[in-house]
């Protein structure tokens, strides 16, 4: 019998899952419900997007669907290293052995959507935008949704209910589907905000006579002593986008109250960024909302025989580790492998998903919190350790494992194995973070 799958959330995870399920022949019909508008028709406000780097974990998941990897690569920029800009104008390059591919989150969603639209008609796939899930009846197996119009949230909302054979909560870190798990005995979930908040930043292609020439194909990063950090990446049109991350507690960014103050802040603290910042961007930056980043650690991802959390809904992680999306796409590969292994028996598949993913998902959150140090002292030690590990691994690849950052960014080694290899260092950073 054809199973009706309801996916809540048309982010990278929910959309890739639709590809995987529909490529399994006639077994599944998919309804996707997304609270935002269709990004192909209505471009998202820029405050809601940011660049995402995909490494082999994510690319491998895309590769399994014919043509996806090629299109994503064609809309991405290849990144071969990070340039750290110092206050004195000097730079330090950390090269990568393997490239990352960066594009903004909305572009990734658009690629996945375009391919779904090309391949499948309404008899197999129903995409419903401006529909927000408000509740789930786990016993009746129904989801309640309401129509929402992004531009006018106060408009009257129409509510409706749909039934499902399998419900996938791919609705991100603040998952509504996960909220419904709390009614269940034995469900535990730790939700924590990371210490850093962020604002997106967008800079136009610099004028040719401006003298500004930040190397393409590199992540550019600037940091202040109070941990305020800017990460910028080129876009295909030569413009740059990225995020300004700053401590939630000691937050000089939210205190900026005029365009002049924004410009002065960048001029004093990030002069190179200031040179690229037109007045309009300073104005937009002022009003752009501050976003918080939530991390999620659950003891289970499935409920009963028919509900499963995937991606950020299951294991949102700090953006500092650049793995949330890669891990969300990797979830889809595991889910698909389990469908093969258990001959599409959903009850067994979702139960096994919890069993097989929990250790790595918890390790991912731990790595996100504690792989990279926040203090300058430990940061210097980290660089020293990285250099030694890289050299030893290069000379004796069978005796010494790659460095921590190489394992995270350049391999598909399970997160739990990475955590295990570097547990001494992680616990050192954890102690230092706890003191902070
Ligand atoms: C600043 C920043 C930088 C990042 N950089 C990287 C990076 O370099 N590499 C990387 O791998 N990851 C990165 N990430 C993490 C990455 O963005 C996420 O891990 C990834 O988007 C998760 O995909 P998802 O589909 O699970 O969830 P999401 O992308 O959050 O998508 C969830 C979707 O569900 C929808 N939704 C939510 N609630 C409802 C509801 N009630 N009803 C209907 N729809 C709903 C949302 O509108 C959204 O479209 C970064 C994150 C941030 C914040």
CSV table of C-alpha atoms and ligand atoms in Angstrom, one decimal:
chain,number,residue,atom,x,y,z
A,1,UNK,CA,0.0,0.0,0.0
A,2,UNK,CA,1.2,3.5,-0.8
A,3,UNK,CA,2.2,5.3,2.4
A,4,UNK,CA,1.3,9.0,3.0
A,5,UNK,CA,4.2,10.9,4.4
A,6,UNK,CA,3.7,14.3,5.8
A,7,UNK,CA,6.9,16.3,6.1
A,8,UNK,CA,6.7,19.5,8.2
A,9,UNK,CA,9.5,21.9,7.1
A,10,UNK,CA,10.9,22.6,3.7
A,11,UNK,CA,14.4,23.2,4.8
A,12,UNK,CA,17.4,21.3,3.3
A,13,UNK,CA,16.6,18.2,5.4
A,14,UNK,CA,12.8,17.9,4.6
A,15,UNK,CA,13.4,18.6,0.9
A,16,UNK,CA,16.2,16.1,0.5
A,17,UNK,CA,14.1,13.5,2.3
A,18,UNK,CA,11.3,14.0,-0.2
A,19,UNK,CA,13.8,13.3,-3.1
A,20,UNK,CA,15.0,10.1,-1.4
A,21,UNK,CA,11.5,8.8,-0.6
A,22,UNK,CA,10.1,9.6,-4.1
A,23,UNK,CA,13.1,7.9,-5.7
A,24,UNK,CA,12.0,4.6,-4.0
A,25,UNK,CA,9.4,4.0,-6.7
A,26,UNK,CA,5.6,4.0,-6.0
A,27,UNK,CA,5.8,3.4,-2.2
A,28,UNK,CA,5.3,6.9,-0.9
A,29,UNK,CA,3.2,10.0,-1.5
A,30,UNK,CA,4.6,13.1,0.0
A,31,UNK,CA,2.9,16.2,1.4
A,32,UNK,CA,5.3,19.0,2.6
A,33,UNK,CA,4.1,21.8,4.7
A,34,UNK,CA,6.3,24.9,5.2
A,35,UNK,CA,5.3,28.0,7.2
A,36,UNK,CA,7.3,30.4,5.0
A,37,UNK,CA,6.5,31.3,1.4
A,38,UNK,CA,7.9,29.4,-1.6
A,39,UNK,CA,11.4,30.8,-2.0
A,40,UNK,CA,11.3,30.3,-5.8
A,41,UNK,CA,8.4,32.8,-6.0
A,42,UNK,CA,8.9,35.1,-3.1
A,43,UNK,CA,12.5,35.9,-2.3
A,44,UNK,CA,13.2,35.6,1.4
A,45,UNK,CA,14.1,38.7,3.4
A,46,UNK,CA,17.9,38.6,3.6
A,47,UNK,CA,17.8,38.6,7.4
A,48,UNK,CA,16.7,35.0,7.2
A,49,UNK,CA,19.5,33.5,5.3
A,50,UNK,CA,23.2,33.0,5.7
A,51,UNK,CA,26.0,31.1,3.9
A,52,UNK,CA,26.3,27.4,4.5
A,53,UNK,CA,29.4,25.3,3.9
A,54,UNK,CA,28.9,21.8,2.7
A,55,UNK,CA,31.6,19.2,3.0
A,56,UNK,CA,31.8,15.6,2.0
A,57,UNK,CA,29.1,14.5,4.5
A,58,UNK,CA,26.5,16.8,2.9
A,59,UNK,CA,27.8,16.4,-0.7
A,60,UNK,CA,27.7,12.6,-0.4
A,61,UNK,CA,24.0,12.8,0.6
A,62,UNK,CA,23.2,15.1,-2.4
A,63,UNK,CA,25.2,12.9,-4.8
A,64,UNK,CA,22.8,10.0,-4.3
A,65,UNK,CA,20.1,11.9,-6.2
A,66,UNK,CA,21.0,12.2,-9.8
A,67,UNK,CA,22.0,15.7,-10.9
A,68,UNK,CA,21.7,17.4,-7.4
A,69,UNK,CA,25.4,17.6,-6.6
A,70,UNK,CA,26.2,19.1,-9.9
A,71,UNK,CA,23.6,21.9,-9.6
A,72,UNK,CA,24.5,22.6,-6.0
A,73,UNK,CA,28.2,22.9,-7.0
A,74,UNK,CA,27.3,25.1,-9.9
A,75,UNK,CA,25.6,27.6,-7.5
A,76,UNK,CA,28.3,27.4,-4.9
A,77,UNK,CA,31.7,28.8,-4.4
A,78,UNK,CA,34.5,26.4,-3.8
A,79,UNK,CA,36.4,27.3,-0.6
A,80,UNK,CA,40.0,26.1,0.0
A,81,UNK,CA,40.8,27.7,3.3
A,82,UNK,CA,40.2,30.4,5.9
A,83,UNK,CA,42.0,33.7,6.1
A,84,UNK,CA,42.1,35.2,9.6
A,85,UNK,CA,42.5,39.0,9.4
A,86,UNK,CA,44.4,40.5,12.3
A,87,UNK,CA,44.0,44.0,13.8
A,88,UNK,CA,47.4,45.1,12.5
A,89,UNK,CA,46.3,44.3,8.9
A,90,UNK,CA,48.3,41.1,8.7
A,91,UNK,CA,46.6,37.8,7.7
A,92,UNK,CA,47.1,34.1,8.4
A,93,UNK,CA,45.9,31.5,6.0
A,94,UNK,CA,44.7,28.1,7.2
A,95,UNK,CA,44.5,26.0,4.0
A,96,UNK,CA,42.2,23.0,3.6
A,97,UNK,CA,43.1,19.7,1.9
A,98,UNK,CA,39.6,19.2,0.6
A,99,UNK,CA,37.4,22.0,-0.6
A,100,UNK,CA,34.1,23.1,1.0
A,101,UNK,CA,31.2,24.3,-1.2
A,102,UNK,CA,29.4,27.4,0.1
A,103,UNK,CA,26.0,28.8,-0.9
A,104,UNK,CA,23.3,30.4,1.1
A,105,UNK,CA,20.7,28.3,2.8
A,106,UNK,CA,17.9,29.7,0.6
A,107,UNK,CA,19.8,28.9,-2.6
A,108,UNK,CA,20.2,25.3,-1.3
A,109,UNK,CA,16.5,25.1,-0.6
A,110,UNK,CA,15.7,26.5,-4.1
A,111,UNK,CA,17.9,23.9,-5.8
A,112,UNK,CA,16.2,21.1,-4.0
A,113,UNK,CA,12.8,22.5,-4.7
A,114,UNK,CA,13.4,23.1,-8.4
A,115,UNK,CA,14.6,19.5,-8.9
A,116,UNK,CA,11.5,18.2,-7.0
A,117,UNK,CA,9.2,20.4,-9.2
A,118,UNK,CA,11.0,19.1,-12.4
A,119,UNK,CA,10.8,15.4,-11.5
A,120,UNK,CA,7.4,14.9,-9.7
A,121,UNK,CA,3.8,16.0,-10.4
A,122,UNK,CA,1.0,16.6,-7.8
A,123,UNK,CA,0.0,12.9,-7.9
A,124,UNK,CA,3.2,12.1,-5.9
A,125,UNK,CA,4.2,15.4,-4.2
A,126,UNK,CA,2.2,18.3,-2.8
A,127,UNK,CA,4.2,21.3,-1.7
A,128,UNK,CA,2.2,23.6,0.6
A,129,UNK,CA,3.8,26.9,1.6
A,130,UNK,CA,2.5,29.5,4.1
A,131,UNK,CA,1.2,26.6,6.2
A,132,UNK,CA,2.4,26.4,9.8
A,133,UNK,CA,2.0,23.3,11.9
A,134,UNK,CA,0.4,24.1,15.2
A,135,UNK,CA,-0.2,20.7,16.8
A,136,UNK,CA,-0.1,17.0,16.3
A,137,UNK,CA,-2.5,14.3,17.5
A,138,UNK,CA,-0.2,11.3,17.9
A,139,UNK,CA,-3.0,8.9,18.6
A,140,UNK,CA,-5.3,9.9,15.7
A,141,UNK,CA,-2.2,10.4,13.5
A,142,UNK,CA,-3.2,13.9,12.3
A,143,UNK,CA,-1.5,17.2,12.1
A,144,UNK,CA,-3.2,20.6,12.4
A,145,UNK,CA,-1.9,23.5,10.4
A,146,UNK,CA,-2.9,27.0,9.8
A,147,UNK,CA,-2.4,29.2,6.7
A,148,UNK,CA,-0.1,32.1,7.4
A,149,UNK,CA,0.9,35.0,5.3
A,150,UNK,CA,4.4,36.1,6.1
A,151,UNK,CA,3.8,39.8,5.4
A,152,UNK,CA,0.6,40.1,7.4
A,153,UNK,CA,0.8,37.8,10.4
A,154,UNK,CA,-2.3,39.3,12.0
A,155,UNK,CA,-4.5,38.3,9.1
A,156,UNK,CA,-7.2,35.8,9.9
A,157,UNK,CA,-5.8,32.2,9.8
A,158,UNK,CA,-7.5,29.3,8.3
A,159,UNK,CA,-7.0,26.0,10.2
A,160,UNK,CA,-7.1,22.5,8.7
A,161,UNK,CA,-6.1,19.0,9.6
A,162,UNK,CA,-4.3,16.3,7.6
A,163,UNK,CA,-3.7,12.7,8.4
A,164,UNK,CA,-0.5,10.7,7.9
A,165,UNK,CA,1.0,7.2,7.9
A,166,UNK,CA,4.5,8.7,8.6
A,167,UNK,CA,5.1,12.2,10.0
A,168,UNK,CA,8.5,13.7,9.7
A,169,UNK,CA,9.4,16.7,11.9
A,170,UNK,CA,12.0,18.5,9.7
A,171,UNK,CA,11.0,21.8,11.2
A,172,UNK,CA,14.2,23.0,12.5
A,173,UNK,CA,15.6,23.9,16.0
A,174,UNK,CA,12.3,25.2,17.3
A,175,UNK,CA,10.4,22.2,16.1
A,176,UNK,CA,6.7,22.1,16.8
A,177,UNK,CA,6.6,18.4,16.2
A,178,UNK,CA,9.3,17.9,18.9
A,179,UNK,CA,7.1,20.0,21.3
A,180,UNK,CA,4.5,17.3,21.1
A,181,UNK,CA,7.0,14.7,22.2
A,182,UNK,CA,7.0,16.3,25.7
A,183,UNK,CA,3.6,14.8,26.4
A,184,UNK,CA,5.2,11.4,26.2
A,185,UNK,CA,6.7,9.6,29.1
A,186,UNK,CA,10.4,9.1,28.9
A,187,UNK,CA,11.1,11.9,26.4
A,188,UNK,CA,14.0,14.0,27.4
A,189,UNK,CA,15.4,16.9,25.5
A,190,UNK,CA,18.0,19.4,26.5
A,191,UNK,CA,17.6,22.8,24.8
A,192,UNK,CA,20.3,25.4,25.3
A,193,UNK,CA,21.1,28.7,23.6
A,194,UNK,CA,24.8,29.0,22.6
A,195,UNK,CA,26.6,32.0,24.1
A,196,UNK,CA,26.8,33.8,20.8
A,197,UNK,CA,24.0,35.5,18.9
A,198,UNK,CA,24.3,36.7,15.3
A,199,UNK,CA,23.2,39.2,12.7
A,200,UNK,CA,23.5,38.5,9.0
A,201,UNK,CA,25.6,41.0,7.0
A,202,UNK,CA,25.6,41.6,3.2
A,203,UNK,CA,28.2,43.7,1.3
A,204,UNK,CA,28.1,44.6,-2.4
A,205,UNK,CA,30.8,43.8,-4.8
A,206,UNK,CA,33.6,46.3,-4.0
A,207,UNK,CA,34.2,49.0,-6.6
A,208,UNK,CA,37.2,48.2,-8.7
A,209,UNK,CA,39.0,51.4,-7.7
A,210,UNK,CA,38.4,50.8,-4.0
A,211,UNK,CA,41.6,48.9,-3.5
A,212,UNK,CA,39.8,46.3,-1.5
A,213,UNK,CA,40.8,42.8,-2.7
A,214,UNK,CA,39.7,40.0,-0.4
A,215,UNK,CA,40.8,36.7,-2.0
A,216,UNK,CA,37.9,34.7,-3.5
A,217,UNK,CA,37.6,31.1,-2.5
A,218,UNK,CA,38.5,31.7,1.1
A,219,UNK,CA,36.4,32.2,4.3
A,220,UNK,CA,37.4,35.6,5.7
A,221,UNK,CA,37.3,36.1,9.4
A,222,UNK,CA,38.0,38.9,11.9
A,223,UNK,CA,37.8,38.6,15.7
A,224,UNK,CA,37.9,41.2,18.5
A,225,UNK,CA,39.2,40.6,22.0
A,226,UNK,CA,35.6,40.5,23.3
A,227,UNK,CA,34.9,37.5,21.0
A,228,UNK,CA,32.9,39.5,18.4
A,229,UNK,CA,33.5,37.6,15.2
A,230,UNK,CA,32.8,38.4,11.6
A,231,UNK,CA,32.8,35.6,9.0
A,232,UNK,CA,32.4,36.6,5.4
A,233,UNK,CA,32.2,34.6,2.2
A,234,UNK,CA,32.1,35.7,-1.4
A,235,UNK,CA,29.0,35.1,-3.4
A,236,UNK,CA,29.0,34.2,-7.1
A,237,UNK,CA,28.3,37.8,-8.1
A,238,UNK,CA,31.3,39.1,-6.2
A,239,UNK,CA,29.3,40.4,-3.3
A,240,UNK,CA,30.0,39.1,0.2
A,241,UNK,CA,27.7,37.7,2.8
A,242,UNK,CA,28.1,36.3,6.2
A,243,UNK,CA,27.4,36.8,9.9
A,244,UNK,CA,28.5,38.9,12.8
A,245,UNK,CA,28.6,36.7,15.9
A,246,UNK,CA,28.7,38.3,19.4
A,247,UNK,CA,28.3,37.2,23.0
A,248,UNK,CA,24.7,37.4,24.1
A,249,UNK,CA,25.7,38.9,27.4
A,250,UNK,CA,28.3,41.4,26.4
A,251,UNK,CA,26.6,42.7,23.4
A,252,UNK,CA,27.8,45.9,21.9
A,253,UNK,CA,25.9,45.3,18.6
A,254,UNK,CA,22.4,45.6,20.0
A,255,UNK,CA,23.3,48.9,21.7
A,256,UNK,CA,23.9,50.5,18.3
A,257,UNK,CA,21.1,52.9,17.9
A,258,UNK,CA,21.7,54.8,14.6
A,259,UNK,CA,23.2,54.3,11.2
A,260,UNK,CA,26.1,56.6,12.2
A,261,UNK,CA,26.8,54.4,15.2
A,262,UNK,CA,26.8,51.3,13.1
A,263,UNK,CA,29.3,52.8,10.6
A,264,UNK,CA,31.5,54.1,13.5
A,265,UNK,CA,31.4,50.7,15.1
A,266,UNK,CA,32.7,49.0,11.9
A,267,UNK,CA,35.2,51.8,11.2
A,268,UNK,CA,36.8,51.4,14.6
A,269,UNK,CA,36.7,47.7,15.0
A,270,UNK,CA,36.6,46.1,11.5
A,271,UNK,CA,38.1,48.8,9.2
A,272,UNK,CA,38.3,46.4,6.1
A,273,UNK,CA,34.6,45.5,6.5
A,274,UNK,CA,33.8,49.2,7.0
A,275,UNK,CA,35.4,50.0,3.6
A,276,UNK,CA,33.0,47.6,1.9
A,277,UNK,CA,29.9,48.7,3.8
A,278,UNK,CA,27.6,51.2,2.0
A,279,UNK,CA,25.3,53.4,4.1
A,280,UNK,CA,22.2,51.4,3.0
A,281,UNK,CA,23.7,48.2,4.5
A,282,UNK,CA,24.5,50.0,7.7
A,283,UNK,CA,20.9,51.1,7.8
A,284,UNK,CA,19.6,47.6,7.1
A,285,UNK,CA,22.1,46.1,9.6
A,286,UNK,CA,20.7,48.3,12.3
A,287,UNK,CA,17.1,47.0,11.9
A,288,UNK,CA,18.0,43.4,11.1
A,289,UNK,CA,16.9,41.1,13.9
A,290,UNK,CA,19.4,39.5,16.2
A,291,UNK,CA,19.1,35.7,16.0
A,292,UNK,CA,19.8,33.2,18.7
A,293,UNK,CA,21.2,29.7,18.1
A,294,UNK,CA,19.6,26.8,20.0
A,295,UNK,CA,21.3,23.4,20.5
A,296,UNK,CA,19.2,20.3,20.9
A,297,UNK,CA,20.0,17.0,22.5
A,298,UNK,CA,17.2,14.4,22.7
A,299,UNK,CA,17.1,10.9,24.1
A,300,UNK,CA,14.9,9.7,21.2
A,301,UNK,CA,13.9,10.9,17.7
A,302,UNK,CA,10.9,8.7,17.1
A,303,UNK,CA,7.5,8.3,18.6
A,304,UNK,CA,5.2,5.3,18.3
A,305,UNK,CA,5.2,3.7,14.9
A,306,UNK,CA,4.9,6.8,12.8
A,307,UNK,CA,6.7,10.0,13.9
A,308,UNK,CA,10.3,10.9,13.4
A,309,UNK,CA,12.4,14.0,14.0
A,310,UNK,CA,15.2,14.7,11.5
A,311,UNK,CA,17.9,17.4,11.0
A,312,UNK,CA,17.9,20.4,13.3
A,313,UNK,CA,14.6,19.3,14.9
A,314,UNK,CA,16.5,16.3,16.3
A,315,UNK,CA,20.0,17.7,16.9
A,316,UNK,CA,20.5,21.5,16.3
A,317,UNK,CA,24.1,22.4,16.9
A,318,UNK,CA,26.2,25.6,17.2
A,319,UNK,CA,26.9,27.2,13.9
A,320,UNK,CA,30.6,27.5,14.9
A,321,UNK,CA,31.2,24.0,13.8
A,322,UNK,CA,29.6,24.4,10.3
A,323,UNK,CA,28.0,20.9,10.5
A,324,UNK,CA,24.3,21.4,11.2
A,325,UNK,CA,23.2,21.1,7.6
A,326,UNK,CA,25.8,18.5,6.7
A,327,UNK,CA,24.5,16.4,9.6
A,328,UNK,CA,20.8,17.0,8.6
A,329,UNK,CA,21.6,15.7,5.1
A,330,UNK,CA,23.5,12.8,6.5
A,331,UNK,CA,20.3,11.9,8.6
A,332,UNK,CA,18.5,11.4,5.3
A,333,UNK,CA,21.1,8.9,4.1
A,334,UNK,CA,20.9,6.9,7.3
A,335,UNK,CA,17.1,6.9,7.1
A,336,UNK,CA,17.2,5.7,3.5
A,337,UNK,CA,19.7,2.9,4.4
A,338,UNK,CA,17.4,1.8,7.2
A,339,UNK,CA,14.5,1.7,4.7
A,340,UNK,CA,16.6,-0.7,2.6
A,341,UNK,CA,17.7,-2.7,5.6
A,342,UNK,CA,14.1,-3.1,7.1
A,343,UNK,CA,12.3,-3.4,3.7
A,344,UNK,CA,10.4,-0.1,4.3
A,345,UNK,CA,8.9,-1.3,7.6
A,346,UNK,CA,8.4,2.2,9.1
A,347,UNK,CA,8.0,1.2,12.7
A,348,UNK,CA,11.3,-0.6,12.8
A,349,UNK,CA,13.1,2.0,10.7
A,350,UNK,CA,12.2,4.9,13.0
A,351,UNK,CA,13.1,3.0,16.1
A,352,UNK,CA,16.4,2.0,14.6
A,353,UNK,CA,17.0,5.6,13.6
A,354,UNK,CA,17.1,6.6,17.3
A,355,UNK,CA,19.3,3.7,18.1
A,356,UNK,CA,21.8,4.3,15.3
A,357,UNK,CA,21.9,8.1,15.3
A,358,UNK,CA,21.8,9.1,19.0
A,359,UNK,CA,25.4,8.6,19.8
A,360,UNK,CA,26.6,10.6,16.8
A,361,UNK,CA,24.0,13.3,17.2
A,362,UNK,CA,25.0,13.9,20.9
A,363,UNK,CA,28.6,13.9,19.9
A,364,UNK,CA,27.9,16.5,17.2
A,365,UNK,CA,26.3,18.8,19.8
A,366,UNK,CA,29.3,18.3,22.2
A,367,UNK,CA,31.8,19.0,19.4
A,368,UNK,CA,29.8,22.1,18.4
A,369,UNK,CA,29.9,23.4,22.0
A,370,UNK,CA,33.5,22.4,22.9
A,371,UNK,CA,35.7,21.6,19.9
A,372,UNK,CA,36.8,25.2,19.4
A,373,UNK,CA,38.0,27.3,22.3
A,374,UNK,CA,36.7,30.7,23.2
A,375,UNK,CA,39.8,32.0,25.1
A,376,UNK,CA,42.8,33.4,23.3
A,377,UNK,CA,45.2,31.2,25.4
A,378,UNK,CA,43.4,28.0,24.4
A,379,UNK,CA,43.1,29.2,20.8
A,380,UNK,CA,46.9,29.5,20.5
A,381,UNK,CA,47.2,26.0,22.0
A,382,UNK,CA,44.5,24.8,19.5
A,383,UNK,CA,46.5,26.1,16.5
A,384,UNK,CA,49.7,24.5,17.9
A,385,UNK,CA,47.9,21.1,18.3
A,386,UNK,CA,46.4,21.4,14.9
A,387,UNK,CA,49.7,22.0,13.2
A,388,UNK,CA,51.4,19.2,15.0
A,389,UNK,CA,48.5,16.8,14.2
A,390,UNK,CA,48.5,17.8,10.6
A,391,UNK,CA,52.3,17.3,10.2
A,392,UNK,CA,52.3,13.9,12.0
A,393,UNK,CA,49.3,12.7,10.0
A,394,UNK,CA,51.0,13.8,6.7
A,395,UNK,CA,54.2,12.0,7.6
A,396,UNK,CA,52.7,8.8,9.2
A,397,UNK,CA,49.0,8.6,8.1
A,398,UNK,CA,48.6,5.1,9.5
A,399,UNK,CA,49.9,6.0,12.9
A,400,UNK,CA,48.4,9.4,13.5
A,401,UNK,CA,44.9,10.5,12.9
A,402,UNK,CA,44.0,13.8,11.1
A,403,UNK,CA,43.7,17.0,13.2
A,404,UNK,CA,40.4,17.8,14.9
A,405,UNK,CA,39.4,20.3,12.3
A,406,UNK,CA,40.4,18.0,9.4
A,407,UNK,CA,38.2,15.2,10.9
A,408,UNK,CA,35.2,17.5,11.3
A,409,UNK,CA,35.4,19.5,8.1
A,410,UNK,CA,37.1,17.1,5.6
A,411,UNK,CA,36.0,13.5,6.5
A,412,UNK,CA,32.9,11.5,7.0
A,413,UNK,CA,34.2,9.9,10.2
A,414,UNK,CA,31.3,9.5,12.6
A,415,UNK,CA,31.0,12.4,15.1
A,416,UNK,CA,31.2,10.0,18.0
A,417,UNK,CA,34.5,8.6,16.8
A,418,UNK,CA,35.9,12.1,16.4
A,419,UNK,CA,34.8,13.0,19.9
A,420,UNK,CA,36.4,9.9,21.3
A,421,UNK,CA,39.7,10.6,19.5
A,422,UNK,CA,39.9,14.1,21.0
A,423,UNK,CA,38.1,13.6,24.3
A,424,UNK,CA,41.0,15.0,26.3
A,425,UNK,CA,41.1,18.3,24.4
A,426,UNK,CA,37.2,18.6,24.4
A,427,UNK,CA,37.1,18.2,28.1
A,428,UNK,CA,39.8,20.9,28.5
A,429,UNK,CA,37.8,23.3,26.4
A,430,UNK,CA,34.6,22.4,28.2
A,431,UNK,CA,36.2,23.2,31.6
A,432,UNK,CA,37.4,26.6,30.3
A,433,UNK,CA,34.0,27.4,28.7
A,434,UNK,CA,32.3,26.5,32.0
A,435,UNK,CA,34.5,29.0,33.8
A,436,UNK,CA,33.6,31.7,31.2
B,1,LIG,C1,24.6,31.5,11.1
B,1,LIG,C2,24.5,30.1,10.7
B,1,LIG,C3,25.5,29.5,10.0
B,1,LIG,C4,25.5,28.1,9.6
B,1,LIG,N1,26.4,27.6,8.9
B,1,LIG,C5,26.4,26.3,8.5
B,1,LIG,C6,27.4,25.7,7.7
B,1,LIG,O1,28.4,26.4,7.3
B,1,LIG,N2,27.4,24.4,7.5
B,1,LIG,C7,26.4,23.6,7.9
B,1,LIG,O2,26.4,22.4,7.7
B,1,LIG,N3,25.4,24.1,8.7
B,1,LIG,C8,25.4,25.5,9.0
B,1,LIG,N4,24.4,26.0,9.8
B,1,LIG,C9,23.3,25.1,10.3
B,1,LIG,C10,22.2,24.9,9.2
B,1,LIG,O3,21.6,26.1,8.8
B,1,LIG,C11,21.1,24.0,9.7
B,1,LIG,O4,21.7,22.9,10.4
B,1,LIG,C12,20.2,23.4,8.6
B,1,LIG,O5,19.6,24.5,7.9
B,1,LIG,C13,19.2,22.4,9.1
B,1,LIG,O6,18.3,22.0,8.1
B,1,LIG,P1,16.9,21.6,8.5
B,1,LIG,O7,16.2,21.3,7.2
B,1,LIG,O8,17.0,20.5,9.5
B,1,LIG,O9,16.2,22.8,9.3
B,1,LIG,P2,16.0,24.3,8.8
B,1,LIG,O10,16.9,24.7,7.8
B,1,LIG,O11,15.8,25.1,10.1
B,1,LIG,O12,14.5,24.2,8.1
B,1,LIG,C14,13.4,24.0,8.9
B,1,LIG,C15,12.2,24.5,8.1
B,1,LIG,O13,11.0,24.2,8.8
B,1,LIG,C16,10.1,25.4,8.7
B,1,LIG,N5,9.3,25.4,9.9
B,1,LIG,C17,9.6,25.6,11.2
B,1,LIG,N6,8.6,25.5,12.0
B,1,LIG,C18,7.5,25.1,11.2
B,1,LIG,C19,6.2,24.9,11.5
B,1,LIG,N7,5.7,24.9,12.8
B,1,LIG,N8,5.4,24.5,10.5
B,1,LIG,C20,5.8,24.5,9.2
B,1,LIG,N9,7.1,24.8,8.9
B,1,LIG,C21,8.0,25.1,9.9
B,1,LIG,C22,11.1,26.6,8.7
B,1,LIG,O14,10.5,27.7,8.2
B,1,LIG,C23,12.2,26.0,7.9
B,1,LIG,O15,12.1,26.3,6.5
B,1,LIG,C24,24.4,27.4,10.1
B,1,LIG,C25,23.4,27.9,10.9
B,1,LIG,C26,23.5,29.3,11.2
B,1,LIG,C27,22.4,29.9,12.1
